[in-house]
Short mmCIF file of C-alpha atoms in Angstrom, two decimals:
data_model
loop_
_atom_site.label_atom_id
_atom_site.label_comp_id
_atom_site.label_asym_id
_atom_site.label_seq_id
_atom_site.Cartn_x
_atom_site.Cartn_y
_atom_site.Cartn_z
CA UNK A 1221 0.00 0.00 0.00
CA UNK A 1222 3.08 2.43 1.42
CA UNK A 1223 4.37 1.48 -2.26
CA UNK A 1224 1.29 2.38 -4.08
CA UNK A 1225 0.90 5.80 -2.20
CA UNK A 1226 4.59 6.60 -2.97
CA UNK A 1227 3.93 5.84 -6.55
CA UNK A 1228 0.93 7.84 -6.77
CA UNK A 1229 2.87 10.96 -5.40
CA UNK A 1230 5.30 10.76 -7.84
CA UNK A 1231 2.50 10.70 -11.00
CA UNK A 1232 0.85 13.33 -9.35
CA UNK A 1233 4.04 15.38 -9.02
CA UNK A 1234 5.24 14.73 -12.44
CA UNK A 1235 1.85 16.07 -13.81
CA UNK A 1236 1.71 19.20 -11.52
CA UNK A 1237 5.61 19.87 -13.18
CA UNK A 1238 4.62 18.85 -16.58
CA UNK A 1239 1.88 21.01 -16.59
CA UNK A 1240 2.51 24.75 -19.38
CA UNK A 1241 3.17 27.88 -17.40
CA UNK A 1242 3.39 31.52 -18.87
CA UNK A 1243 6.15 33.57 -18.92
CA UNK A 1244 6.51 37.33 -20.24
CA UNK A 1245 10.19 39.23 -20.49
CA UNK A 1246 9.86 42.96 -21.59
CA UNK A 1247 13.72 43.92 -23.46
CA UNK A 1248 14.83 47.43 -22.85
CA UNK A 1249 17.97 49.09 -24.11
CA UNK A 1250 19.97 49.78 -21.05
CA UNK A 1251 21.17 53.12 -21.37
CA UNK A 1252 17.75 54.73 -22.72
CA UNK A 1253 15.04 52.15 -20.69
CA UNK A 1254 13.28 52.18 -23.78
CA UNK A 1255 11.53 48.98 -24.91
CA UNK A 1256 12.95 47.14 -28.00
CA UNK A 1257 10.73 46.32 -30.35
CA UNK A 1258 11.66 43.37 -33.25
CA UNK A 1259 14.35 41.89 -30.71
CA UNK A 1260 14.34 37.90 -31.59
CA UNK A 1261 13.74 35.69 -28.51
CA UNK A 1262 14.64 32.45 -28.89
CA UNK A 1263 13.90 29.34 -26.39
CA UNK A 1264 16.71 27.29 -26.44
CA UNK A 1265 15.05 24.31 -25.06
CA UNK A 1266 12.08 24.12 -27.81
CA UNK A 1267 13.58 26.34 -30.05
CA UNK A 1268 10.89 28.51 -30.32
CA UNK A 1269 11.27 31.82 -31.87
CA UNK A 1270 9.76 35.38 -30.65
CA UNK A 1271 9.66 38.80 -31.40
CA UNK A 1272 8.80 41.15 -28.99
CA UNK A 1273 6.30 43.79 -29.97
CA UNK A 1274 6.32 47.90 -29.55
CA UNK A 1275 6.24 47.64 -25.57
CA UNK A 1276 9.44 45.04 -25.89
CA UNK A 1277 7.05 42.87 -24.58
CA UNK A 1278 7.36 38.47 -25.35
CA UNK A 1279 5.25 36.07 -23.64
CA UNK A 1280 5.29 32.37 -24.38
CA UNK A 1281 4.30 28.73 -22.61
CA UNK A 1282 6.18 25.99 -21.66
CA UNK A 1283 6.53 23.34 -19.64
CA UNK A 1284 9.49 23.07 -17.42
CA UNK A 1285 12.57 24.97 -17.36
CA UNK A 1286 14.89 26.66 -20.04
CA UNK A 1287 17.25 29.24 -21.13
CA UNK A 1288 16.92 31.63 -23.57
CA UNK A 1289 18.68 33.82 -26.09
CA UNK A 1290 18.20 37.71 -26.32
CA UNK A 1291 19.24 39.25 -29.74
CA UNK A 1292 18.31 42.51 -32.05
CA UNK A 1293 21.08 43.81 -35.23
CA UNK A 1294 21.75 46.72 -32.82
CA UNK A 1295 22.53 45.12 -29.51
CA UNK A 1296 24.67 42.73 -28.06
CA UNK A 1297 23.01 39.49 -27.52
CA UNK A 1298 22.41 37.71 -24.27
CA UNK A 1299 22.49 34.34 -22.73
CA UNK A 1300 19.52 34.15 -19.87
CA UNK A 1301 19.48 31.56 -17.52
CA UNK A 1302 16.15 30.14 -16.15
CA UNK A 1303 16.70 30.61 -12.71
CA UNK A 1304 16.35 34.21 -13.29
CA UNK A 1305 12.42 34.17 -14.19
CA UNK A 1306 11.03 34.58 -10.67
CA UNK A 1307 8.30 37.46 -11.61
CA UNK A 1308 6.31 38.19 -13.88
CA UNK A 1309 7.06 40.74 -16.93
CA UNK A 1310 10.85 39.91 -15.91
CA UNK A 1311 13.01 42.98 -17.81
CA UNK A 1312 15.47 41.81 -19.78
CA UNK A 1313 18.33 44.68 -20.55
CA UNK A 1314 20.26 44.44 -23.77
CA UNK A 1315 23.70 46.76 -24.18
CA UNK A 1316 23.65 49.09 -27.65
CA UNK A 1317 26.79 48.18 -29.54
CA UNK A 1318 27.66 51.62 -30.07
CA UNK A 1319 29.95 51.13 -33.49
CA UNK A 1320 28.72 53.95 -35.35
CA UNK A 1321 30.36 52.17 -38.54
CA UNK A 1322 28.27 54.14 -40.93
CA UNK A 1323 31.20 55.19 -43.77
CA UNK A 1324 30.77 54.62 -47.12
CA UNK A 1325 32.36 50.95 -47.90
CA UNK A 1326 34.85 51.62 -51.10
CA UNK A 1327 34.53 48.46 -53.61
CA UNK A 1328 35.73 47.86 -56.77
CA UNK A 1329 33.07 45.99 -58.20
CA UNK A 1330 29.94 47.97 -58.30
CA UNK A 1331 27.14 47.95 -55.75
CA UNK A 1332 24.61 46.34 -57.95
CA UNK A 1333 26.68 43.39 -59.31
CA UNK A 1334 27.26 43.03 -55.55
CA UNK A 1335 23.55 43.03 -55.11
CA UNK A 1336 22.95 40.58 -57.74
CA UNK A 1337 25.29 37.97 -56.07
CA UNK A 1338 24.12 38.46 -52.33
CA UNK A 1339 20.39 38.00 -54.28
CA UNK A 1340 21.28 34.60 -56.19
CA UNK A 1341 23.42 33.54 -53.06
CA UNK A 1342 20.24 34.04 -50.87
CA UNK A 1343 18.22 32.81 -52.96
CA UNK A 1344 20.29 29.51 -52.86
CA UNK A 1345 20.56 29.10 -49.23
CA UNK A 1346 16.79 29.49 -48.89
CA UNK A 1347 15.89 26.70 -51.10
CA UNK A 1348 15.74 24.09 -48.79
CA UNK A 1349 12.88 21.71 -48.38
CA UNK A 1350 11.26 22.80 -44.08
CA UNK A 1351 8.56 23.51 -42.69
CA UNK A 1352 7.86 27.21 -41.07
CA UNK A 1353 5.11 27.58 -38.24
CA UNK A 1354 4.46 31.17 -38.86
CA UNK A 1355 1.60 33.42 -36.98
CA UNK A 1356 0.07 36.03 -39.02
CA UNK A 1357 -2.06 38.61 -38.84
CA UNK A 1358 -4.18 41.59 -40.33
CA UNK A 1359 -5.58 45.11 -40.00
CA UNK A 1360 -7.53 46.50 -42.16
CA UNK A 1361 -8.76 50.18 -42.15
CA UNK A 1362 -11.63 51.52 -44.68
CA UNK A 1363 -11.90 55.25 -44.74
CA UNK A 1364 -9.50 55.70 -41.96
CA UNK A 1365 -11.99 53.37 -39.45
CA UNK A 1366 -10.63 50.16 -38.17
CA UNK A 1367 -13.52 47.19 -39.99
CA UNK A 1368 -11.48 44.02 -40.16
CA UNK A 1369 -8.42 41.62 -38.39
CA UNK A 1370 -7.56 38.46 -39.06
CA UNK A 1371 -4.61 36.31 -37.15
CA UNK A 1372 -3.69 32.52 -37.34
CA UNK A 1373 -1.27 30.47 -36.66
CA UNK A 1374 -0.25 28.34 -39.98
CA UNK A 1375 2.32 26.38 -41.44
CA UNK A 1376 4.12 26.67 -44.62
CA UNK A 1377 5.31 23.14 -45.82
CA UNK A 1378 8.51 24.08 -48.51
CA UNK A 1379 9.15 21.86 -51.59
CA UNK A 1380 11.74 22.92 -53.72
CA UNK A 1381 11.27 22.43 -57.21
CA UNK A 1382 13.81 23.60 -59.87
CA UNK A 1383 15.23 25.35 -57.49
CA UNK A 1384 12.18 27.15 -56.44
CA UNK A 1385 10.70 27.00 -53.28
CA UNK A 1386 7.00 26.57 -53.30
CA UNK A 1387 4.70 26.62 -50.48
CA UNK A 1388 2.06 24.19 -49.01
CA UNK A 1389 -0.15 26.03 -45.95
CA UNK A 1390 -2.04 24.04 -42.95
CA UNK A 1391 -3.85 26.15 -41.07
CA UNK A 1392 -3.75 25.14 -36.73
CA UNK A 1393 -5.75 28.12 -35.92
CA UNK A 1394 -7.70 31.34 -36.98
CA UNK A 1395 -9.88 33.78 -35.93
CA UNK A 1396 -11.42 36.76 -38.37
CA UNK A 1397 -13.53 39.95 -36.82
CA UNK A 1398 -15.48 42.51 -38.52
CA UNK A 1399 -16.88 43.44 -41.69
CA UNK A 1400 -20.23 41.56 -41.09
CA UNK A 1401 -22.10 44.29 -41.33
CA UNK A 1402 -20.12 45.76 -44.21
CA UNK A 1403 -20.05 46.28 -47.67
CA UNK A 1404 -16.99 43.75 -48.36
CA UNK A 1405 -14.88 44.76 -51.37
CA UNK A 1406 -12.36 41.96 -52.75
CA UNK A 1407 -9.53 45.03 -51.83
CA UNK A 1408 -10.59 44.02 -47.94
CA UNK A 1409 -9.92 40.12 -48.29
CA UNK A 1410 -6.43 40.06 -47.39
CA UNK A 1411 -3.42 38.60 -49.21
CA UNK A 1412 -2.48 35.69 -50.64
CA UNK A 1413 -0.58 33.82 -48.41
CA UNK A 1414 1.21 31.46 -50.12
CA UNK A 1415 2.06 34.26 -52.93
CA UNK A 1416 3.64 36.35 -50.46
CA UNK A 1417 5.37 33.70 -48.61
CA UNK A 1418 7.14 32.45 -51.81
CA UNK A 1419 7.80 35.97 -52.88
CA UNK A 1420 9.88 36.23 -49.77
CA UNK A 1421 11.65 33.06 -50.49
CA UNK A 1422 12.29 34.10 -54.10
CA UNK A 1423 13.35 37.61 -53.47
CA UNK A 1424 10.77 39.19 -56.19
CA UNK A 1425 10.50 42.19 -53.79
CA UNK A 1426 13.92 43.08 -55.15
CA UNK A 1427 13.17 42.69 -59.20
CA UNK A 1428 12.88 46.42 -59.47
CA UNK A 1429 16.57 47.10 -58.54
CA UNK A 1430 17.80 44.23 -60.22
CA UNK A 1431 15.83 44.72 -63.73
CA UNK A 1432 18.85 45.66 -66.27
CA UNK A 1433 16.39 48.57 -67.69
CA UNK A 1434 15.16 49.87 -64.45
CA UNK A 1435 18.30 49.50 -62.10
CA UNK A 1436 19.53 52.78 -64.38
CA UNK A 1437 16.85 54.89 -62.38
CA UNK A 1438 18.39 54.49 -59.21
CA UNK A 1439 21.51 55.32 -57.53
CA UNK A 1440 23.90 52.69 -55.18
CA UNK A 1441 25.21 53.65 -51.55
CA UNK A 1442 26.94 50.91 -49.33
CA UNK A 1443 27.83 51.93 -46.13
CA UNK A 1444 28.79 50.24 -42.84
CA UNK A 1445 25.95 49.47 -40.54
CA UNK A 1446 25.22 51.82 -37.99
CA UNK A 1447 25.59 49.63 -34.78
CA UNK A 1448 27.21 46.03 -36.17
CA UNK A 1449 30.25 45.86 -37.83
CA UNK A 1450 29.59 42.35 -39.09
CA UNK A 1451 27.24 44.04 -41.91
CA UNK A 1452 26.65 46.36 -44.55
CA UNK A 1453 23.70 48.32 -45.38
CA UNK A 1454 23.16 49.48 -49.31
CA UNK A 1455 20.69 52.18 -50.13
CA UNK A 1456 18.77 52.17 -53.72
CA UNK A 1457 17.19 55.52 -54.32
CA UNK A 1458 15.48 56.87 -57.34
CA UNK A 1459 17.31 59.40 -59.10
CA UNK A 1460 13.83 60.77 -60.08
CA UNK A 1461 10.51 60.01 -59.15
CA UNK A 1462 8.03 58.28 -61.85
CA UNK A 1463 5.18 56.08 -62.13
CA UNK A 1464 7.61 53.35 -62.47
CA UNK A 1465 10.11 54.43 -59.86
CA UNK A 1466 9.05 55.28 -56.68
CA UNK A 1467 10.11 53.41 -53.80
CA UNK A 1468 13.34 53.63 -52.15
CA UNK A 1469 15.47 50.61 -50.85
CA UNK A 1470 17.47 49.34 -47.41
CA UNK A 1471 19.14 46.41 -47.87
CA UNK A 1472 21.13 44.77 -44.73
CA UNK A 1473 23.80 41.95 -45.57
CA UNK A 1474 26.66 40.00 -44.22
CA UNK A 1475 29.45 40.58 -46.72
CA UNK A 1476 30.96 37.70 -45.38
CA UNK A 1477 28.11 35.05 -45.88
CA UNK A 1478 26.55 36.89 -48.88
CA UNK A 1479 23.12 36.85 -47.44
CA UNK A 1480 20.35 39.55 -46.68
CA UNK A 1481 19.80 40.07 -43.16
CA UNK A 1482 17.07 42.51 -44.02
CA UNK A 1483 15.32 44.52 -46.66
CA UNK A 1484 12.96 47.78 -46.39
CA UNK A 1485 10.95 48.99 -48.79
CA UNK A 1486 9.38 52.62 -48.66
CA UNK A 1487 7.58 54.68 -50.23
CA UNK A 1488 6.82 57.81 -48.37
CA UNK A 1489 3.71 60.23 -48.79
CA UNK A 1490 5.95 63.24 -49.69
CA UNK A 1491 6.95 60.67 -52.28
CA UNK A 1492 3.43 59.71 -53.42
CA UNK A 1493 2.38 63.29 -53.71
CA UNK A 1494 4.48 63.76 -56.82
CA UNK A 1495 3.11 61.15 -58.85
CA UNK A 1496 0.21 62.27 -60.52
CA UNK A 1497 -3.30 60.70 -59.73
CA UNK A 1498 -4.89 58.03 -62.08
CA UNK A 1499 -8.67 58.75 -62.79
CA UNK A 1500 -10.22 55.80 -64.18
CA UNK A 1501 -12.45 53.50 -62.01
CA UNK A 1502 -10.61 50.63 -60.50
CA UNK A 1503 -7.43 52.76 -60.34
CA UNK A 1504 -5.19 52.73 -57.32
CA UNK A 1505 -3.25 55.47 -55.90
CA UNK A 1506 -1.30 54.65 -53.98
CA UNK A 1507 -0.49 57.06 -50.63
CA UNK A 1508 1.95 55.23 -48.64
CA UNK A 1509 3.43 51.79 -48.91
CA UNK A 1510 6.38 49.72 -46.36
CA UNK A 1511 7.58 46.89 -46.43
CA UNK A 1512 10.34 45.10 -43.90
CA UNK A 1513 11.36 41.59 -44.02
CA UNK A 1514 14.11 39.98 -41.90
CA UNK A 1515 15.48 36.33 -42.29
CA UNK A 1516 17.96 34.79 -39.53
CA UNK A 1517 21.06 33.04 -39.69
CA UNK A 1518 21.00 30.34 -36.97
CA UNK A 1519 24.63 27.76 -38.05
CA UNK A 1520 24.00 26.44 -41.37
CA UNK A 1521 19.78 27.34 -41.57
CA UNK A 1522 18.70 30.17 -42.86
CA UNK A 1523 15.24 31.17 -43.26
CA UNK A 1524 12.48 34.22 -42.96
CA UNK A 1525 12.09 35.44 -39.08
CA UNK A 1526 9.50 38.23 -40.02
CA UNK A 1527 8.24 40.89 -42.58
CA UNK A 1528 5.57 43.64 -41.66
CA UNK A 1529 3.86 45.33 -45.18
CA UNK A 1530 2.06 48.36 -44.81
CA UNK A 1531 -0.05 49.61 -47.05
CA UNK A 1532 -2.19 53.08 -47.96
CA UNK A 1533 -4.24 53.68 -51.43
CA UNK A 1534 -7.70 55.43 -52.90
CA UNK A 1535 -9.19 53.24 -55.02
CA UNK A 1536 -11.66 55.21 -57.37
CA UNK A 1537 -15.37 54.25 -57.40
CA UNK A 1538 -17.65 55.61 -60.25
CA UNK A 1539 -19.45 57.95 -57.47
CA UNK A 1540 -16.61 58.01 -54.57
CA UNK A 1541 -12.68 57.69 -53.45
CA UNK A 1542 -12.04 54.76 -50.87
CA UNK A 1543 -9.25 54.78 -48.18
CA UNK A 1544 -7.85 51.50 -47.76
CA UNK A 1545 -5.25 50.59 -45.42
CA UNK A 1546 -3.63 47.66 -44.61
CA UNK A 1547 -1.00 46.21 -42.32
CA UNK A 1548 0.34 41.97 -42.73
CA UNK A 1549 2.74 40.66 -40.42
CA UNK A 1550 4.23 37.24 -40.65
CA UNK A 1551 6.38 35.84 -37.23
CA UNK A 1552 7.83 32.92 -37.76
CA UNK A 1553 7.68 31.01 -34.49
CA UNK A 1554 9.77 27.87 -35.58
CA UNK A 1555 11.92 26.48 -38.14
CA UNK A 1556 12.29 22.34 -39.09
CA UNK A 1557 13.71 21.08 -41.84
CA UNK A 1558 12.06 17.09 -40.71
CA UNK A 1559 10.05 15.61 -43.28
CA UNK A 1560 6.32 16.43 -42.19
CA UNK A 1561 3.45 14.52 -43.57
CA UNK A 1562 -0.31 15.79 -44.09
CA UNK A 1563 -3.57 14.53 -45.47
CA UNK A 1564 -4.97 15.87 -48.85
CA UNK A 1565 -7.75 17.10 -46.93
CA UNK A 1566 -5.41 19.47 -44.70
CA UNK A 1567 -4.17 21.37 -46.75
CA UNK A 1568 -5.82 25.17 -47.17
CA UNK A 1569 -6.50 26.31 -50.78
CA UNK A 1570 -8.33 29.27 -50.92
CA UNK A 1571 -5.65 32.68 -50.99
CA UNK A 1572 -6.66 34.34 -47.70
CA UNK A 1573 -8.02 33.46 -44.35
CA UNK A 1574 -11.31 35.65 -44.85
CA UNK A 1575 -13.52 32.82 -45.98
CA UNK A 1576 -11.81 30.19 -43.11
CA UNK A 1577 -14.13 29.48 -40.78
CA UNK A 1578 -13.00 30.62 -37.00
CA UNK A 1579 -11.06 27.72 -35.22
CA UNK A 1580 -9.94 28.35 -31.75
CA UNK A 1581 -8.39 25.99 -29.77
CA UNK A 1582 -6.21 28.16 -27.53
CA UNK A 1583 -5.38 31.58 -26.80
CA UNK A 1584 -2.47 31.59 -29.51
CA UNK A 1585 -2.18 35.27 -30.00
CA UNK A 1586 -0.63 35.15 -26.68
CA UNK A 1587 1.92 32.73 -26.45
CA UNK A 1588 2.55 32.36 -30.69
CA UNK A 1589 5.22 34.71 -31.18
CA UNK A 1590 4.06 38.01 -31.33
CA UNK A 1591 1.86 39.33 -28.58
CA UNK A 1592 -0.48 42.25 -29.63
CA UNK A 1593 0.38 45.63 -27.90
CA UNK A 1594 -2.32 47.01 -25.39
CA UNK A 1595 -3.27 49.29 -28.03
CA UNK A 1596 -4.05 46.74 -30.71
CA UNK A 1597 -5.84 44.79 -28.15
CA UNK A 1598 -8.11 47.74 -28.12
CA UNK A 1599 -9.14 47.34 -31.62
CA UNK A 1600 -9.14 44.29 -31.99
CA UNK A 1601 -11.75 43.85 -28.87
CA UNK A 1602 -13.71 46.38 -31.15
CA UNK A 1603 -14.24 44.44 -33.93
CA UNK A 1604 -15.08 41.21 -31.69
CA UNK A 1605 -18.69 42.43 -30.89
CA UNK A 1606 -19.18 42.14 -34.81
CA UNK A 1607 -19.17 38.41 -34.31
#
């Protein structure tokens, strides 16, 4: 019986340990106490990946115990033992490394044959056959009012094929508010996921500045990153605005390895403003536009960490102007390169998630890699009545 007991205790003490627990760090920069947002959090024990949000904030579950890396381009990274998580919201402070490395880099060979080989070299390295578990989400904004968000958390099976990566999506989890009550236009369904996920992988965000004809618009800067001496930043700028050429580019890369850390796209209102309006119906002007990807180096894998696309446009109606704004983020929360295998039936075909039906299993948004600021809980509690 005394054996029984004793045997009992220890299921029932196993259980209590095994059992998920919540943890949120905020990261600050330690000479400013500002929170840093887009700093990568990685859980060395699952190797989960986070990114905190505006308020530096990360949350996450797991069960037991486990250190943790701290890292963002501009800081020095960190090492965190589990033994220091005793409260809640523990602060994490990261150290600015402080290079101020941002002279032009001299080079004999000209900035965009260099761009072309970091490009193909990229391209290469991300053409490996994984699987991504990505959350995503969306705002949308008609006529400056908040009327529709979407968030999930997916996964994007790679194949590659000729070289090509192509992309496969299984959907875990969604949730959609809004636009019930509203006159849905196919510019307020969202984009297509798989398209955009395989135009990260293939770099098509880039064509402009690589096209033979149009690379003549624009002219090349490489300089040393601000804060990391390990990387170079190049600038693409138009050398004058047009309907064709309007946005200017950021690119970050390891000279070393020959691969993009991170690109940024912009296009900038003052920008817009100088391209003259089209008139006919259908036609999009575009007002503002952003987009910022990031892919990490982690040992030999290399692979998309996160992108964030903003965009602003009237569309013109026969009787009216629309505002439409939208903003898509992609986190990827973990990277596997083990041979997963699905049913037929799992797999999600249709472009968006507007027309999935809501499946909610667990508060995801939490603990899935990138935790909404108190703000965007706001209006995203907003839009929930709608349902």
């Amino acid at each position: 019986m005394n054996r029984l007991l004793f045997l009992l205790f220890m299921l029932f003490s196993m259980s209590v340990l095994a059992q998920s627990k919540e943890y949120s760090i905020v990261v600050k920069d330690i000479d400013t106490q500002l929170p840093i947002d887009d700093a990568t959090v990685v859980v060395l024990k699952t190797k989960q990946i986070l990114l905190s949000n505006q308020d530096g904030k990360v949350t996450f579950m797991l069960t037991g115990g486990s250190n943790f890396q701290v890292s963002e381009a501009n800081h020095e990274p960190l090492i965190v033992r589990w033994a220091a998580l005793k409260e809640n919201e523990f602060v994490i402070y990261l150290k600015n490394k402080k290079n101020k490395l941002d002279e032009i880099v001299l080079s004999k060979e000209a900035p965009d044959k260099i761009l072309h080989k970091i490009v193909s070299n990229s391209i290469k390295k991300l053409a490996v056959s994984c699987r991504l578990k990505v959350y995503v989400r969306e705002f949308f904004m008609l006529d400056n009012k908040y009327s529709y968000y979407n968030d999930g958390l997916v996964n994007f099976q790679f194949s590659v094929n000729q070289k090509e990566p192509t992309t496969t999506l299984l959907v875990e989890q969604n949730r959609s508010y809004g636009l019930i009550d509203t006159n849905v236009s196919a510019d307020l369904k969202g984009y297509n996921l798989n398209n955009i996920m395989e135009n990260y992988y293939n770099l098509n965000y880039l064509d402009p500045i690589l096209d033979s004809k149009l690379k003549k618009e624009y002219y090349f800067i490489i300089k040393g990153h601000p804060s990391n001496k390990d990387y170079y930043v190049m600038f693409a700028k138009p050398i004058k605005i047009s309907k064709k050429v309007m946005d200017s580019f950021e690119i970050v890369y390891d000279p070393e390895k020959r691969l993009i850390i991170e690109f940024m796209i912009v296009t900038t209102p003052e920008t817009a403003a100088k391209i003259e309006d089209k008139t006919n119906v259908g036609a999009k002007n575009i007002t503002r536009s952003l987009v910022k990807v990031n892919y990490r180096v982690d040992g030999l894998d290399y692979y998309l960490l996160s992108s964030n696309e903003e965009i602003a446009y009237d569309l013109v109606l026969k009787d009216k102007i629309k505002n439409i704004q939208v903003r898509n983020s992609f986190v990827t929360t973990n990277f596997n390169k083990q041979k997963f295998t699905y049913n037929e039936s799992d797999v999600f075909k249709e472009k968006t998630l507007f027309n999935k039906k809501n499946k909610i299993l667990t508060n995801y948004w939490d603990t899935s890699g990138f935790r909404a600021t108190d703000e965007e809980k706001i209006l995203i509690g907003a839009l929930d009545y709608k349902m």
